[in-house]
Each structure stands twice: as C-alpha cells, then as structure tokens.
Amino acid sequence: MDGGRHVRLRAFKAAFPYTLPIFAGFWFIGLAYGIYMNVSGFSFVYPMVMSAVIFGGSLEFVAVSMLLSPFAPLQTLMAALMIQARHLFYGVSMLEKFKGLGWMRPYLIFGMCDETFSINYTANIPEGVDRGWFMLFVTLLNQLYWVSGATVGGLLGSVLTFDTDGIGFVMTGMFVVIFLEQWLKEKKHWTGLIGLAASALCLALFGADSFLVPSMLCILFCLTAFRGPIEKAGGWPE
C-alpha cells in the first residue's frame, strides 16, 4: 500500500466512528424529507439534487413550500440567508483549522453543516492521522448520509408512510453529548457559561423561532470582549 492510500485509509478509520451518530439522524430525517418532497408532488430527482447542492436541512424543508408558492426571489433569498446565517460564525471559527489545506478547503467550506462543524471543531484527531483528510472524510460521509436518505425517501415516498415525530431528538441528544464532552475537557467553564447565559437570554427576548442568530452575535461579542480575562483565568479552550 502506497503512502497516500495509507494516509487516507487511516484518516477514514479515525473519522468514520465520529459520523455514526450523524448517520442515525441524517439518514432518517433525509428519508422523511424525501418522502415529504414526494407527497408534495416532486420526483426523487428533486430531493436528490437539492440535498447534494443546497445541503442545508432546514432550508431544504422550507424550500418545498417556496417551490409551491408564487415566484418570489427576494423573499426566498432573505429566508435562505436568515435560516443559514449561523454558518457565517462557523466559518469564522474554522478559519485557523482550514489553513493550509489547499484543494480540500473549498469543499470543507461548502459541506460545513451544523453536525460536521461540531465534529471537526471538537474532535481529538489521533496522533499520526492527517488533519485535512480526517475533516474531509467527516464532511463527505455526513453529506453522503443526507443525500442517500433524501434520495431513498424520494424513491419510496409513494409506497411508504410512517410517523416521523420524535426523530429530531436524535440531533438534540447528539448536541447535548458534544456540549458535555467539551465541558468536561475544560478546566474552567467560562465559555460554556457565556454560551448558556446568552442563549437563555436571547430565547427569552426573541422567542424560540428567532433566538439563534442573536445568541451567536451575543456569544461572539462576549467572547471577543472578555477573551483576555478568560485566558488569564485559564478558561479558554485549547
């Protein structure tokens, strides 16, 4: 086995276990999305192409109603920006980690969904595993889970019907586990407490449907403004 294949295989073996919880959530939610598209009158080609090109679960579900509504490009653009605005913060956070990754970088940026960001930002990449290939496989596997689920759902939508209530809990549980893992790794918990306090405050002020972007702005402001004191207290994540 040549050196390149050995590097890729080692990175794949390290990345794959991290993506298994994502598979459980992505595949079934993608299946539900494909079925939803099918019962809305679209062939399996639509969820297959949209899941591959848009690759934004919330936006894709909203896009179904947009496709069935009168043509309104400005409203569609604004809705898409609002729904996916949190990715701006993901991008800023990953600038340092993506540095020097060459041709991988455009795809890593395109494929950075919530779950992929969480893994690539927090994962302890084993020593000797190539960082770029690890993040590339995490990104690629997660997208494959979503696209395959949406495509199968689109194909089987006309013959399968099931209640998908509660599937979303898989994603909620996964983010709780990731948060707890990060919490346990920190010596001080200032950044976690800032995140919790900002989210709770914005939830109370803006409501459950609109608190995400204000929360991120508030967290970004607090971490930027208090980075010095937090670092001195030993509360900045390594």
Coordinates of C-alpha atoms in Angstrom, one line a residue, residues 38-228:
N38 CA -42.6 13.0 -3.0
V39 CA -46.0 13.6 -1.4
S40 CA -45.7 17.3 -2.3
G41 CA -45.6 16.3 -6.0
F42 CA -41.8 16.2 -6.8
S43 CA -39.9 13.2 -8.2
F44 CA -37.0 11.7 -6.4
V45 CA -34.6 13.8 -8.6
Y46 CA -35.6 17.0 -6.7
P47 CA -34.6 15.8 -3.2
M48 CA -31.5 14.1 -4.6
V49 CA -30.2 17.2 -6.4
M50 CA -31.3 19.7 -3.7
S51 CA -29.8 17.6 -0.9
A52 CA -26.5 17.5 -2.8
V53 CA -26.4 21.1 -3.9
I54 CA -28.1 23.0 -1.1
F55 CA -27.1 20.6 1.8
G56 CA -29.0 22.6 4.4
G57 CA -31.7 20.5 6.1
S58 CA -33.8 23.3 7.5
L59 CA -33.6 25.3 4.3
E60 CA -34.5 22.3 2.1
F61 CA -37.7 21.6 4.1
V62 CA -38.6 25.3 3.8
A63 CA -37.7 25.2 0.1
V64 CA -40.6 22.8 -0.6
S65 CA -43.2 25.4 0.3
M66 CA -41.1 28.0 -1.7
L67 CA -41.3 25.8 -4.8
L68 CA -45.0 25.5 -4.4
S69 CA -45.5 29.3 -3.8
P70 CA -45.6 32.1 -6.4
F71 CA -42.2 33.2 -7.7
A72 CA -40.6 35.5 -5.1
P73 CA -36.8 35.5 -5.5
L74 CA -36.1 38.3 -3.0
Q75 CA -38.2 36.7 -0.2
T76 CA -36.5 33.4 -1.0
L77 CA -33.1 35.0 -0.7
M78 CA -33.9 36.6 2.6
A79 CA -35.3 33.4 4.0
A80 CA -32.3 31.4 3.0
L81 CA -29.9 34.0 4.5
M82 CA -31.8 34.0 7.8
I83 CA -32.0 30.3 8.0
Q84 CA -28.3 29.6 7.2
A85 CA -26.8 32.8 8.8
R86 CA -25.3 30.8 11.6
H87 CA -22.8 29.3 9.1
L88 CA -21.1 32.7 9.0
F89 CA -20.0 32.1 12.6
Y90 CA -19.0 28.5 11.8
G91 CA -16.7 29.8 9.0
V92 CA -15.0 32.4 11.3
S93 CA -14.4 29.7 13.9
M94 CA -12.9 27.3 11.3
L95 CA -10.5 29.8 9.6
E96 CA -7.5 28.6 11.6
K97 CA -8.3 24.9 11.3
F98 CA -8.7 25.1 7.5
K99 CA -5.5 27.0 7.0
G100 CA -3.0 25.2 4.6
L101 CA -5.5 22.6 3.4
G102 CA -5.2 23.6 -0.3
W103 CA -7.7 21.9 -2.6
M104 CA -9.7 20.5 0.3
R105 CA -10.7 23.9 1.6
P106 CA -13.5 24.8 -0.9
Y107 CA -15.3 21.5 -0.3
L108 CA -14.8 21.7 3.5
I109 CA -16.4 25.2 3.5
F110 CA -19.3 24.1 1.2
G111 CA -20.0 20.9 3.3
M112 CA -19.8 22.5 6.7
C113 CA -23.3 21.8 8.3
D114 CA -24.0 22.0 12.0
E115 CA -23.0 18.4 12.7
T116 CA -19.8 18.5 10.6
F117 CA -18.8 21.7 12.3
S118 CA -19.3 20.2 15.7
I119 CA -17.2 17.2 15.0
N120 CA -14.4 18.9 13.1
Y121 CA -14.1 21.7 15.7
T122 CA -14.1 19.5 18.8
A123 CA -12.8 16.1 17.7
N124 CA -9.4 14.9 19.2
I125 CA -7.8 13.8 16.0
P126 CA -5.5 10.9 16.9
E127 CA -1.7 11.5 16.6
G128 CA -0.5 10.4 13.1
V129 CA -3.8 11.0 11.4
D130 CA -3.8 13.6 8.7
R131 CA -6.0 16.5 9.8
G132 CA -7.1 17.5 6.4
W133 CA -8.2 14.0 5.3
F134 CA -9.9 13.5 8.7
M135 CA -12.1 16.6 8.2
L136 CA -12.7 15.8 4.5
F137 CA -14.0 12.3 5.4
V138 CA -16.2 13.7 8.2
T139 CA -17.7 16.2 5.7
L140 CA -18.1 13.7 2.9
L141 CA -19.6 11.0 4.9
N142 CA -22.1 13.3 6.5
Q143 CA -23.2 14.6 3.2
L144 CA -23.5 11.1 1.7
Y145 CA -25.8 10.1 4.6
W146 CA -28.0 13.1 3.9
V147 CA -28.1 12.7 0.1
S148 CA -28.7 8.9 0.3
G149 CA -31.5 9.3 2.8
A150 CA -33.2 12.0 0.8
T151 CA -32.9 10.0 -2.4
V152 CA -34.3 6.8 -1.0
G153 CA -37.1 8.8 0.7
G154 CA -37.9 10.3 -2.7
L155 CA -38.0 6.9 -4.4
L156 CA -40.1 5.2 -1.7
G157 CA -42.3 8.1 -0.8
S158 CA -45.2 6.9 -2.8
V159 CA -45.3 3.5 -1.1
L160 CA -44.1 4.2 2.4
T161 CA -45.9 6.2 5.1
F162 CA -44.7 6.4 8.7
D163 CA -44.8 8.8 11.6
T164 CA -41.5 10.8 11.9
D165 CA -42.4 12.6 15.1
G166 CA -39.5 12.4 17.5
I167 CA -36.7 11.8 15.0
G168 CA -35.4 15.3 15.7
F169 CA -34.5 14.2 19.2
V170 CA -31.5 12.3 17.8
M171 CA -29.9 15.6 16.8
T172 CA -30.7 17.3 20.1
G173 CA -29.2 14.4 22.0
M174 CA -26.1 14.5 19.9
F175 CA -25.5 18.2 20.5
V176 CA -26.0 17.7 24.3
V177 CA -23.3 15.0 24.2
I178 CA -20.9 17.2 22.3
F179 CA -21.5 20.1 24.7
L180 CA -20.9 17.8 27.7
E181 CA -17.8 16.4 26.2
Q182 CA -16.4 20.0 25.6
W183 CA -17.5 21.0 29.2
L184 CA -15.6 18.1 30.7
K185 CA -12.4 18.9 28.7
E186 CA -12.3 22.5 30.0
K187 CA -10.5 23.4 33.3
K188 CA -12.8 26.5 33.7
H189 CA -16.2 26.8 32.2
W190 CA -16.4 30.5 31.4
T191 CA -17.0 30.0 27.6
G192 CA -19.7 27.4 28.2
L193 CA -21.4 29.5 30.8
I194 CA -21.4 32.5 28.4
G195 CA -23.0 30.4 25.8
L196 CA -25.7 29.1 28.1
A197 CA -26.4 32.6 29.5
A198 CA -26.5 34.3 26.1
S199 CA -28.8 31.6 24.6
A200 CA -31.2 31.7 27.6
L201 CA -31.3 35.5 27.5
C202 CA -31.9 35.6 23.7
L203 CA -34.5 32.8 23.9
A204 CA -36.4 34.9 26.5
L205 CA -36.1 38.1 24.4
F206 CA -36.7 36.8 20.8
G207 CA -38.6 33.5 21.2
A208 CA -37.8 30.0 20.0
D209 CA -38.1 30.8 16.3
S210 CA -35.7 33.8 16.2
F211 CA -33.1 33.4 19.0
L212 CA -30.3 31.6 17.2
V213 CA -28.6 34.4 15.3
P214 CA -28.9 36.9 18.2
S215 CA -27.5 34.3 20.5
M216 CA -24.5 33.8 18.3
L217 CA -23.9 37.5 17.9
C218 CA -24.1 37.9 21.7
I219 CA -21.7 35.0 22.3
L220 CA -19.3 36.4 19.7
F221 CA -19.3 39.8 21.3
C222 CA -18.8 38.5 24.8
L223 CA -16.0 36.1 23.9
T224 CA -14.3 38.9 21.9
A225 CA -14.7 41.5 24.6
F226 CA -13.7 39.2 27.5
R227 CA -11.1 37.0 25.8
G228 CA -8.2 38.5 27.8

